XYZ file of C-alpha atoms in Angstrom:
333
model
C 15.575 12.819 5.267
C 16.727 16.366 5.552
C 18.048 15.583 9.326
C 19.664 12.425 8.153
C 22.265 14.598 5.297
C 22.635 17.267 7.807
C 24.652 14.228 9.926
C 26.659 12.953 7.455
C 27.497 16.331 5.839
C 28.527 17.457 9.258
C 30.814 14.575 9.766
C 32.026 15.186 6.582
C 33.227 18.406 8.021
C 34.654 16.985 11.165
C 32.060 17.713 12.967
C 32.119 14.003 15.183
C 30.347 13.189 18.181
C 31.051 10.885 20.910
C 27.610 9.301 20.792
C 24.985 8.314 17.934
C 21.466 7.226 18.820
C 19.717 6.186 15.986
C 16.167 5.098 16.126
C 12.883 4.587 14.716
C 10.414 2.665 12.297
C 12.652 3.209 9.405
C 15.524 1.301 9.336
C 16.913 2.446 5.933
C 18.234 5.296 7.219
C 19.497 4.462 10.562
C 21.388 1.666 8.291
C 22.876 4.666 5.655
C 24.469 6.815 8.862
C 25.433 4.318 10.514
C 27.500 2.749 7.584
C 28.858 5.881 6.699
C 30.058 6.208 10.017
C 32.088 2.953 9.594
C 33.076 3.574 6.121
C 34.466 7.260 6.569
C 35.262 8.245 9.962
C 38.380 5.875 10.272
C 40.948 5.185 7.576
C 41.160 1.272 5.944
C 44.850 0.846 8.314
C 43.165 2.238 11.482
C 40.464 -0.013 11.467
C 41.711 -3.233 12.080
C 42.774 -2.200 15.933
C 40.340 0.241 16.198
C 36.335 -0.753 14.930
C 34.385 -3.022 16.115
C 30.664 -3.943 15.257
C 28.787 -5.477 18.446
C 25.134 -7.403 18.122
C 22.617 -6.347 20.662
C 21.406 -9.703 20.651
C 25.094 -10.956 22.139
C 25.937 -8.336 24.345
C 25.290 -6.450 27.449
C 25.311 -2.780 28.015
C 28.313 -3.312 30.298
C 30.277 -5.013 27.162
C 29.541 -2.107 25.127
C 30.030 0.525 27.966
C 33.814 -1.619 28.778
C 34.488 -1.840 24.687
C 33.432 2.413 24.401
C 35.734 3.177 27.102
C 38.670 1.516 25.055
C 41.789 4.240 23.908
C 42.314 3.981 20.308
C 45.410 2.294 19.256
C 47.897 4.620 17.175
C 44.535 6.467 15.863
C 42.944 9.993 17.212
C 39.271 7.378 17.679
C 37.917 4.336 17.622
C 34.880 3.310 16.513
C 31.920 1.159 18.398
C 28.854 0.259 16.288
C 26.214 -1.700 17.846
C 23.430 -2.917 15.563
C 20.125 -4.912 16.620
C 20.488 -2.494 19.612
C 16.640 -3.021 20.400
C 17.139 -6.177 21.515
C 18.668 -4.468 24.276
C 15.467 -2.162 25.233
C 15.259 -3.472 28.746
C 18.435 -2.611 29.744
C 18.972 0.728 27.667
C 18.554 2.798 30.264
C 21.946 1.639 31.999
C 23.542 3.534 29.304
C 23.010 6.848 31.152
C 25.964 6.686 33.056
C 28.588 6.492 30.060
C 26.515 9.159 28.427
C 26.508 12.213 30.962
C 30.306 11.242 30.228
C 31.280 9.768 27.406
C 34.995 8.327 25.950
C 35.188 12.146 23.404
C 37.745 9.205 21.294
C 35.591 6.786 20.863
C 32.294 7.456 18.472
C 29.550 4.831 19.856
C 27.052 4.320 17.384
C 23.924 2.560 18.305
C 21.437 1.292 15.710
C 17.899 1.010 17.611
C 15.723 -0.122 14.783
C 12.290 -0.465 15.052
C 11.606 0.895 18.534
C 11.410 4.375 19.851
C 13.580 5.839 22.333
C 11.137 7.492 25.429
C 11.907 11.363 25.479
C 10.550 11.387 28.732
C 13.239 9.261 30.158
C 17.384 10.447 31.620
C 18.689 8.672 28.381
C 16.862 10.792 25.719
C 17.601 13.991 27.434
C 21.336 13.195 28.244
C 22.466 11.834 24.733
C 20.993 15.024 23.064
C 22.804 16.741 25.244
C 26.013 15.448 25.115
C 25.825 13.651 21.593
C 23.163 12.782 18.148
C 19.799 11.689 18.530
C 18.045 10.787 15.119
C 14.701 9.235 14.851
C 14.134 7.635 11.457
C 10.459 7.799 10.921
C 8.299 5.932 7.984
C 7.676 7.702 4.926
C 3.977 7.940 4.340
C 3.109 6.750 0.497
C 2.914 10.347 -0.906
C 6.524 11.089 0.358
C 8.467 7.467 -0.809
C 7.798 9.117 -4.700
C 9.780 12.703 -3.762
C 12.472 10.443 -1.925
C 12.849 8.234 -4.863
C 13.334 11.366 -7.267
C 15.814 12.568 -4.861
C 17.821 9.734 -4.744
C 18.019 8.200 -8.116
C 19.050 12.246 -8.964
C 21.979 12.522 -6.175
C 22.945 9.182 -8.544
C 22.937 11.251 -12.206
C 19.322 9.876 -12.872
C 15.827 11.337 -12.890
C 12.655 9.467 -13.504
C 8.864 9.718 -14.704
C 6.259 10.416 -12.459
C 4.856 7.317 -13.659
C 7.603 5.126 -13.627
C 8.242 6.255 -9.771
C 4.613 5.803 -8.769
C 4.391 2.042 -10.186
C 7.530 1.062 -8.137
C 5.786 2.678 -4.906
C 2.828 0.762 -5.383
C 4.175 -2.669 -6.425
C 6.935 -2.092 -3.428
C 5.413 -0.390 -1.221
C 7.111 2.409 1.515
C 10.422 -0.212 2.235
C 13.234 2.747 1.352
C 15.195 -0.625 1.518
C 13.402 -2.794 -0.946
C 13.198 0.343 -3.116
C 16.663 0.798 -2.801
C 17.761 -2.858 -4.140
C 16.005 -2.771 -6.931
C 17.351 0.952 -8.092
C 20.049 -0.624 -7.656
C 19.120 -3.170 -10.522
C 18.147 -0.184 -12.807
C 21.808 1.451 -12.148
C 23.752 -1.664 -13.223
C 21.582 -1.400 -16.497
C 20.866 1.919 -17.496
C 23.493 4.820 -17.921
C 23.868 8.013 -16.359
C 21.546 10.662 -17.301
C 18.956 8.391 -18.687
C 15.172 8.885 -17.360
C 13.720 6.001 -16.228
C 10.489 4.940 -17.734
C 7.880 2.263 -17.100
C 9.399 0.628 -20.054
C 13.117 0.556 -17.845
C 11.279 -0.979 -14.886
C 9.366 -3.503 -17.079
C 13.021 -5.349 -18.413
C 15.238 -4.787 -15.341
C 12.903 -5.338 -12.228
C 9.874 -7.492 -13.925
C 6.942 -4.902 -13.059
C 4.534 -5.026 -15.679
C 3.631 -1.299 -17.150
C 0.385 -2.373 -18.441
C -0.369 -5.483 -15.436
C -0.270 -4.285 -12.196
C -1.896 -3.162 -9.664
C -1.684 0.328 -10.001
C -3.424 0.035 -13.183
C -5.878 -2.602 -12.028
C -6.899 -0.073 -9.246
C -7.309 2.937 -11.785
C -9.484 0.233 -14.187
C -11.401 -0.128 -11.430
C -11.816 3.206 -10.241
C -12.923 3.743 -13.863
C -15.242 0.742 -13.719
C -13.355 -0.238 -16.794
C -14.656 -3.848 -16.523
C -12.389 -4.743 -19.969
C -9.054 -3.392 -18.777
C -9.587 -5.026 -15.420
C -10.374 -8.520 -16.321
C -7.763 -8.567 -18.880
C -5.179 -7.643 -15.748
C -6.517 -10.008 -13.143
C -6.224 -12.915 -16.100
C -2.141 -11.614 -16.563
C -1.965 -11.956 -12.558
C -3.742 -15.527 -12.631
C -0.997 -17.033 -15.601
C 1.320 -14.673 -13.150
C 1.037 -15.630 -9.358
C 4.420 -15.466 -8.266
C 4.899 -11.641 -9.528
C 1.126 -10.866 -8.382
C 0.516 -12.320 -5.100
C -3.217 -12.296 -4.122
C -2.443 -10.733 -0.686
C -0.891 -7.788 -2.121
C -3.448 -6.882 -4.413
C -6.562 -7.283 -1.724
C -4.302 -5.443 0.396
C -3.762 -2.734 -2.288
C -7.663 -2.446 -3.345
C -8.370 -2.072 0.375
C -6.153 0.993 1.082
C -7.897 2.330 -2.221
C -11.485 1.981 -0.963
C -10.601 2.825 2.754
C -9.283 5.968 1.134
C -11.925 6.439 -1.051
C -14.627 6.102 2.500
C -12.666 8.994 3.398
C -13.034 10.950 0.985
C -16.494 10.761 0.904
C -16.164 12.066 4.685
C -14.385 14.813 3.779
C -16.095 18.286 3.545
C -13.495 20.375 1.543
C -12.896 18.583 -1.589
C -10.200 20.671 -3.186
C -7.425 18.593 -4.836
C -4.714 20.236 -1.513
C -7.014 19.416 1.016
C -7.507 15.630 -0.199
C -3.852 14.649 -0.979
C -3.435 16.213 2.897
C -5.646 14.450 4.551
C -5.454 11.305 2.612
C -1.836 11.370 3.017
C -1.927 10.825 -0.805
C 0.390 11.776 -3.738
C -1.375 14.887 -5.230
C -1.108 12.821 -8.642
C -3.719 10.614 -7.283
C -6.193 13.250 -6.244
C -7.913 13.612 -9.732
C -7.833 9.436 -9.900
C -9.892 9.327 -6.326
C -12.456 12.260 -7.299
C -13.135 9.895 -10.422
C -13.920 6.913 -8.454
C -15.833 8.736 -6.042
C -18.248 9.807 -8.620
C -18.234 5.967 -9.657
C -18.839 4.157 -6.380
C -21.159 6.283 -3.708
C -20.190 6.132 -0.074
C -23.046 2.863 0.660
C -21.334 0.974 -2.531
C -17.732 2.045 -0.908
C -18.895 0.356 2.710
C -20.181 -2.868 0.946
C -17.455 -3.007 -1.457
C -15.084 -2.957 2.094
C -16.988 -5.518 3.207
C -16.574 -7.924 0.021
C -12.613 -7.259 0.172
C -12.413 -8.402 3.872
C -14.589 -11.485 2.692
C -12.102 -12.433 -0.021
C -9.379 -12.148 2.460
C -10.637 -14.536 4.143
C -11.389 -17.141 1.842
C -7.993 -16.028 0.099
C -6.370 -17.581 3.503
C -8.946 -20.300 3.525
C -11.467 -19.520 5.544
C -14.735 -21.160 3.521
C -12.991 -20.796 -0.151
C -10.449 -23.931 0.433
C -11.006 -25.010 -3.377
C -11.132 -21.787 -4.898
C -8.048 -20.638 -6.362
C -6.642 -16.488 -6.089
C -7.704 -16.670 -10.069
C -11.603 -17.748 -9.328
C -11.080 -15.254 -5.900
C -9.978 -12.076 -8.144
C -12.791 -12.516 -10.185
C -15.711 -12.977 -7.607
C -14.199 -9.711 -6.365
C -14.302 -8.106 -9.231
C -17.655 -8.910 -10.160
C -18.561 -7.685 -6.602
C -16.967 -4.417 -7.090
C -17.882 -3.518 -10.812
């Protein structure tokens, strides 16, 4: 994240180089420089003669190499942004040659999403050299939450803790998906407003009380009440609560949960590290643990992977995710 500013604020600055290699898992990021670079570097009347946006799926590093090498027309640079680069990764290496000398008034952006870039090999080494290399890595669950904060307060917001944890869980570590849907909240809610469970609720359509954050803390609990009354709201509810997601979910919680019980330091700092947790979660795990004893944990893993199975249809083909949820949860509790 921190690598990612330091780019744009130094292009804000001037600061432009001929060549931009961005690549990784996350493509959230590698999307925000790279649009910035489009947006910024050129004005609205030089970029009709002098931008163009290639697709690695239609080109050849020779088109992009010809197109880079290009003088700007009544401009100081052009611009050359090739997205869906990785469909290019067998022929990458070719770019070598324009990068021990690149066009210094052209800016060649390429968007490498999903793939890594080999440090071992001449094209690493020479673009670091001679321009940016920025690998946009996942955020692991316990970081999305800090990101979130950050963002929604470089946008005059700030949220709970709660309120950011539920939109983790139901979206998961997709800075993307997140993204959209903060986008929702901004359209709704004014500056300087906190956003609450309550805000999430109306604009996005997460449930504060039904979800599966709160089914897995029922559970964890063994709060057989609170948990059947949230698996019946998922049941009248499919659409918002797909079965997948919350056997998915419940897994990651007990896998975690095995590990835990592996662990031979305890403290809260030690578990949120090597769980690769939010610390707000620690104190929720060292509940359960007390609950469900490493044997229970192992068959309780065992039951989930079952009712994955019959929840694609593997010996379950009348049962529906309603009658699956609660079989599990009767298994579990």
């Amino acid at each position: 994240m921190d690598e990612a500013v330091q780019i744009v604020n130094e292009i804000k600055k001037g600061q432009i180089r001929p060549i931009y290699f961005l690549f990784g898992e996350e493509a959230y990021f590698i999307d925000k420089i790279s649009d910035y670079i489009g947006d910024k570097v050129l004005t609205e009347e030089e970029k009709g003669f002098n931008q163009m946006v290639l697709y690695g799926r239609d080109v050849s590093i020779d088109d992009i190499v010809g197109n880079a090498k290009r003088y700007p027309m009544m401009a100081e640079r052009q611009v050359v942004i090739v997205k869906e680069a990785q469909h290019l990764s067998r022929t990458i290496e070719q770019l070598c040659a324009y990068a021990k000398n690149p066009q210094q008034s052209t800016v060649l952006v390429i968007c490498y999403k999903y793939k890594k870039l080999d440090k071992r090999k001449k094209l690493f080494k020479i673009i670091k050299k001679n321009g940016v290399i920025f690998e946009s890595k996942k955020l692991y669950e316990n970081q999305v939450s800090d990101w979130l904060r950050k963002h929604l307060l470089s946008r005059g917001y700030t949220i709970s803790h709660k309120a950011a944890l539920l939109l983790v869980e139901y979206l998961g570590t997709d800075l993307s998906k997140i993204s959209k849907e903060i986008e929702k909240l901004r359209l709704a809610i004014p500056q300087q407003t906190e956003i609450t469970p309550e805000h999430i609720e109306e604009h996005i359509g997460i449930s504060k009380d039904y979800n599966n954050f709160e089914l897995k803390r029922a559970i964890g609990e063994r709060d057989m009440l609170k948990a059947t009354k949230i698996i019946t709201y998922f049941a009248q509810n499919p659409k918002d609560n797909p079965f997948i997601l919350t056997i998915t979910l419940l897994n990651s919680f007990f896998t975690q949960l095995l590990q835990y019980h592996g662990l031979s330091d305890h403290s809260p700092k030690n578990v949120a590290s090597a769980l690769r947790i939010n610390p707000y979660f620690v104190s929720e795990i060292q509940a359960a643990a007390r609950n469900y004893p490493m044997k229970k944990v192992s068959t309780i893993i065992s039951s989930l992977r079952e009712m994955d199975l019959k929840g694609k249809g593997v010996g379950a083909v009348t049962m529906s995710d309603s009658d699956l949820l609660k079989e599990l949860l009767y298994k579990i509790i």
